[in-house]
């Protein structure tokens, strides 16, 4: 039976939209607490060496400058590496800001100038005299492939790729072959909101920290461990985040610096980074990849070989799953996978939307296109012939897999059957038309998380969990889930997040938030429902006397019998009758934690298939992506409106990766040179044309009770490859070094 | 950003006097470039002289049939001025190919001439730059040179002038009016910006303290056959890899007069009168266009990562001339390159 309060699966406007549009949504750098001081970061101009001198005296002499923090005067802090490790830290020894004279990467923070005003701090920072002794740096990955090594399991969630069968034999069995090298360069997340922390000093070491982060608890743990603070001394608040894309998964150095300055000066302090400094930390690593494929007469893959080498810093092993997907996405007995890192004088890379998979799918999905041509098959037909019905990598059945529907519905919407295979064979006036495709696979995972449901005597439900909303729509979908669970209208429900005083939740990342928090919200509401039923029974409602929770439902603001909807009691009456101001319940994470320890019984993944049209000017070689259809299988879609926005954003990013986005390193300086929005190119509106998002139906009762898989990452997969494949189809030019800028086609 | 004083000028003479009275003074128009440069510590003026109260924002017909653009008229007001749209559509197109609506609303016409290169190394104090700090060396040479010069560069500097508007102004034979400590004078547009030579710190031929007061467009606006073609790494809000202002006067298929100027390729808007001479009197055909393109790029020198711009510039010239010739068809195939409203 459907109810007016059934919101799950219905397109729903963002509940936080009005606050954002009206400007009442406050971001980390917008909390103007009283008596605030401002810190400005001084960044290293060199990539490697030592600070030999910091002449702070003239700067300290400026009226209004309070302190210049550097390695010379930072107090003794936590000593062990593990105190600096956040939840997302990879293996190795985390970077400690202002710890020593040593310079490990260009734009490393070397000092923090704190002053009465932002302008004064900025000026003072600009005249702070710092001397360096430069040493030779190494930032060129291609020159350090020989030193590449296999990383350990340092980072949580990272599993080294597993080969199977015998690729050499598979290669020999093949009648058609392809083998090629692929590369892409570093990318920086560049969310609109720059990293900032406003630390409010409440006296006696007690801090309120407004931080830009994707995980308030992660930031809290980090500062607690380093500065020896208790949980009640370091509250972290992060109600709104102006974009993350992974950059906020680890605490950034402005958090450390702002807390340091606040504790030392016993004042409230804000530190915000500049756009240029947004290029001074984690990024999607430059990755060089090699793929070799072989097929039998019938087009079935007889061997897959995928090896990747990526950059990392000198101090941490950043690992991501680049090649593992190549052992899962297609059916093949002989798979040889390799993943290695090479240490360079750069900052540690960082998860960036679909980390690993975005990179790996570029190589795999261009290679699949090349293989299709070598085997004389249509690229879509080739993928269908190699469809994987069983996860050979994990040796497990899929909990659900509707990728076939993605292929079918995506191709139909796009009109793929009208494609002629020959490169350069399709035209629109003078323009060359190219149609290409690709796709991908992403983990459907779930983390333990706590949510609390609280119903007050006015009948208003507040559900809370210390998760984050990085623009993905968490506020909205959790409000929908809670409203439907308790049978209340959306307006009667508030979801609260982004505060370490709330029940604990993991960082927002990995596409796991919808599943992790969503299921917790359902559980908390169920528990609250049980309490409400007990209350009804206490109140001598004869209809509920012997009712079990399964015999009742919550709808239209009431608790009522499933069998007889006229037997109902208004929820707020139950709270009022309880004599308490509110009735509350929290879910337990015991089962969720146990689940993580048990070996999985199913392979749980989201999939997509993407179809792209490009038009290329045959003389000027300008490329425009005129049409994209992205068909996604990600289980139950909680809110088709916000979900569609997420996938559209992914498509835009895929186009960006394919055609323009690149942090350009000048190896002579070991420095990214296009460190601003003008020169770090991402698409503008005029670059983006038709984007069609399809969510194919996919029911999954095994992945989690809500049946959701998460869509933050999957939409990005295969987009860049599909654009590149379309360019090949239009021009006959196979570009394997992304982005495909005009110079590579001329 | 350093500390500075600010005064709002009330007249041209007062502004010039104020400038002379301060070491390190700078005029402030729309501020769309100067403020950025100050935030990056590339420019550190000690005194800013605001110009917005000067007036000088009128766009008026001249007795000789030309048009005067006040130095303080905004780029947006200029692009959308009826006389510009009607008589100088090349200028309209060039302005709209640059920046963003927000920037064009702020930026002034005089300021457009004064904007500085977008060389990555010029903007980053961590890297030596002869333009920013004479004698420190040029980091761009041997580096990342996507937006750098292929024509007229020197061993001291390979920066480019970033303007689109100025490419059209160069093609249209604009005259620049300036006022300074020694009175008023005019500068031919082609003489306004300079090549880097061994003084890359000097972008133009203005004397210290001189202020641009207006730009005079001659009567001839090439409103029938023109094209501004800009090639860049995305469709809007990116500086030109190569841009071409092409203007033709046709008699049937014969070219009676021609103008050809390039942006994104040199330290100044690159007008080539010899290439124009190769076009004049010839039929408007691909062969003619290719000959002109070959002439423009004859002395071109790539810097490594920008070598491709030589071939790209040739193709862009041919395309722009073709578009100028075939005005009616010019919009379809290249709608993407010139997709501004």
Tab-separated table of N, CA and C in Angstrom, chain B residues 11 17 26 28 40 47 50 52 108 110 118 150 163 165 170 191 196 229 303 326 341:
chain	number	residue	atom	x	y	z
B	11	UNK	N	39.739	64.255	-12.344
B	11	UNK	CA	39.991	64.734	-13.696
B	11	UNK	C	41.280	64.139	-14.209
B	17	UNK	N	48.763	64.231	-12.279
B	17	UNK	CA	49.538	64.890	-11.207
B	17	UNK	C	49.707	63.990	-9.992
B	26	UNK	N	49.866	53.530	-9.432
B	26	UNK	CA	49.266	52.824	-10.572
B	26	UNK	C	47.832	53.306	-10.737
B	28	UNK	N	43.964	52.682	-11.587
B	28	UNK	CA	43.054	51.555	-11.398
B	28	UNK	C	41.783	51.776	-12.209
B	40	UNK	N	48.740	38.393	-5.882
B	40	UNK	CA	49.835	37.444	-6.110
B	40	UNK	C	51.198	38.068	-5.814
B	47	UNK	N	50.446	53.228	-4.368
B	47	UNK	CA	49.346	54.190	-4.412
B	47	UNK	C	48.471	53.875	-5.627
B	50	UNK	N	42.136	55.768	-8.518
B	50	UNK	CA	40.884	55.291	-9.098
B	50	UNK	C	40.451	56.181	-10.252
B	52	UNK	N	37.388	55.666	-12.021
B	52	UNK	CA	35.977	55.486	-12.385
B	52	UNK	C	35.170	56.780	-12.340
B	108	UNK	N	37.676	47.743	-18.236
B	108	UNK	CA	37.549	48.934	-19.087
B	108	UNK	C	38.334	48.741	-20.380
B	110	UNK	N	40.462	50.896	-21.793
B	110	UNK	CA	41.868	51.257	-21.611
B	110	UNK	C	42.603	50.167	-20.849
B	118	UNK	N	49.585	36.334	-19.178
B	118	UNK	CA	49.174	35.267	-18.264
B	118	UNK	C	50.216	34.154	-18.204
B	150	UNK	N	55.089	32.284	-30.305
B	150	UNK	CA	55.789	31.611	-31.406
B	150	UNK	C	56.327	32.653	-32.391
B	163	UNK	N	45.141	39.609	-24.608
B	163	UNK	CA	43.854	40.210	-24.983
B	163	UNK	C	43.278	39.663	-26.286
B	165	UNK	N	40.347	41.541	-27.382
B	165	UNK	CA	39.895	42.842	-27.876
B	165	UNK	C	40.999	43.551	-28.660
B	170	UNK	N	43.894	46.064	-33.223
B	170	UNK	CA	45.072	46.118	-34.098
B	170	UNK	C	44.648	45.986	-35.553
B	191	UNK	N	51.976	50.525	-32.682
B	191	UNK	CA	53.147	50.978	-31.927
B	191	UNK	C	52.910	50.975	-30.419
B	196	UNK	N	59.322	41.964	-26.708
B	196	UNK	CA	60.065	41.963	-25.439
B	196	UNK	C	61.509	42.430	-25.574
B	229	UNK	N	38.256	34.358	-34.839
B	229	UNK	CA	38.293	32.927	-34.521
B	229	UNK	C	39.260	32.719	-33.362
B	303	UNK	N	58.513	26.724	-28.893
B	303	UNK	CA	59.309	26.616	-27.665
B	303	UNK	C	59.260	25.207	-27.094
B	326	UNK	N	32.896	33.848	-46.467
B	326	UNK	CA	31.568	33.206	-46.553
B	326	UNK	C	30.760	33.559	-45.313
B	341	UNK	N	27.205	34.453	-26.891
B	341	UNK	CA	25.939	35.051	-27.341
B	341	UNK	C	26.180	36.322	-28.146
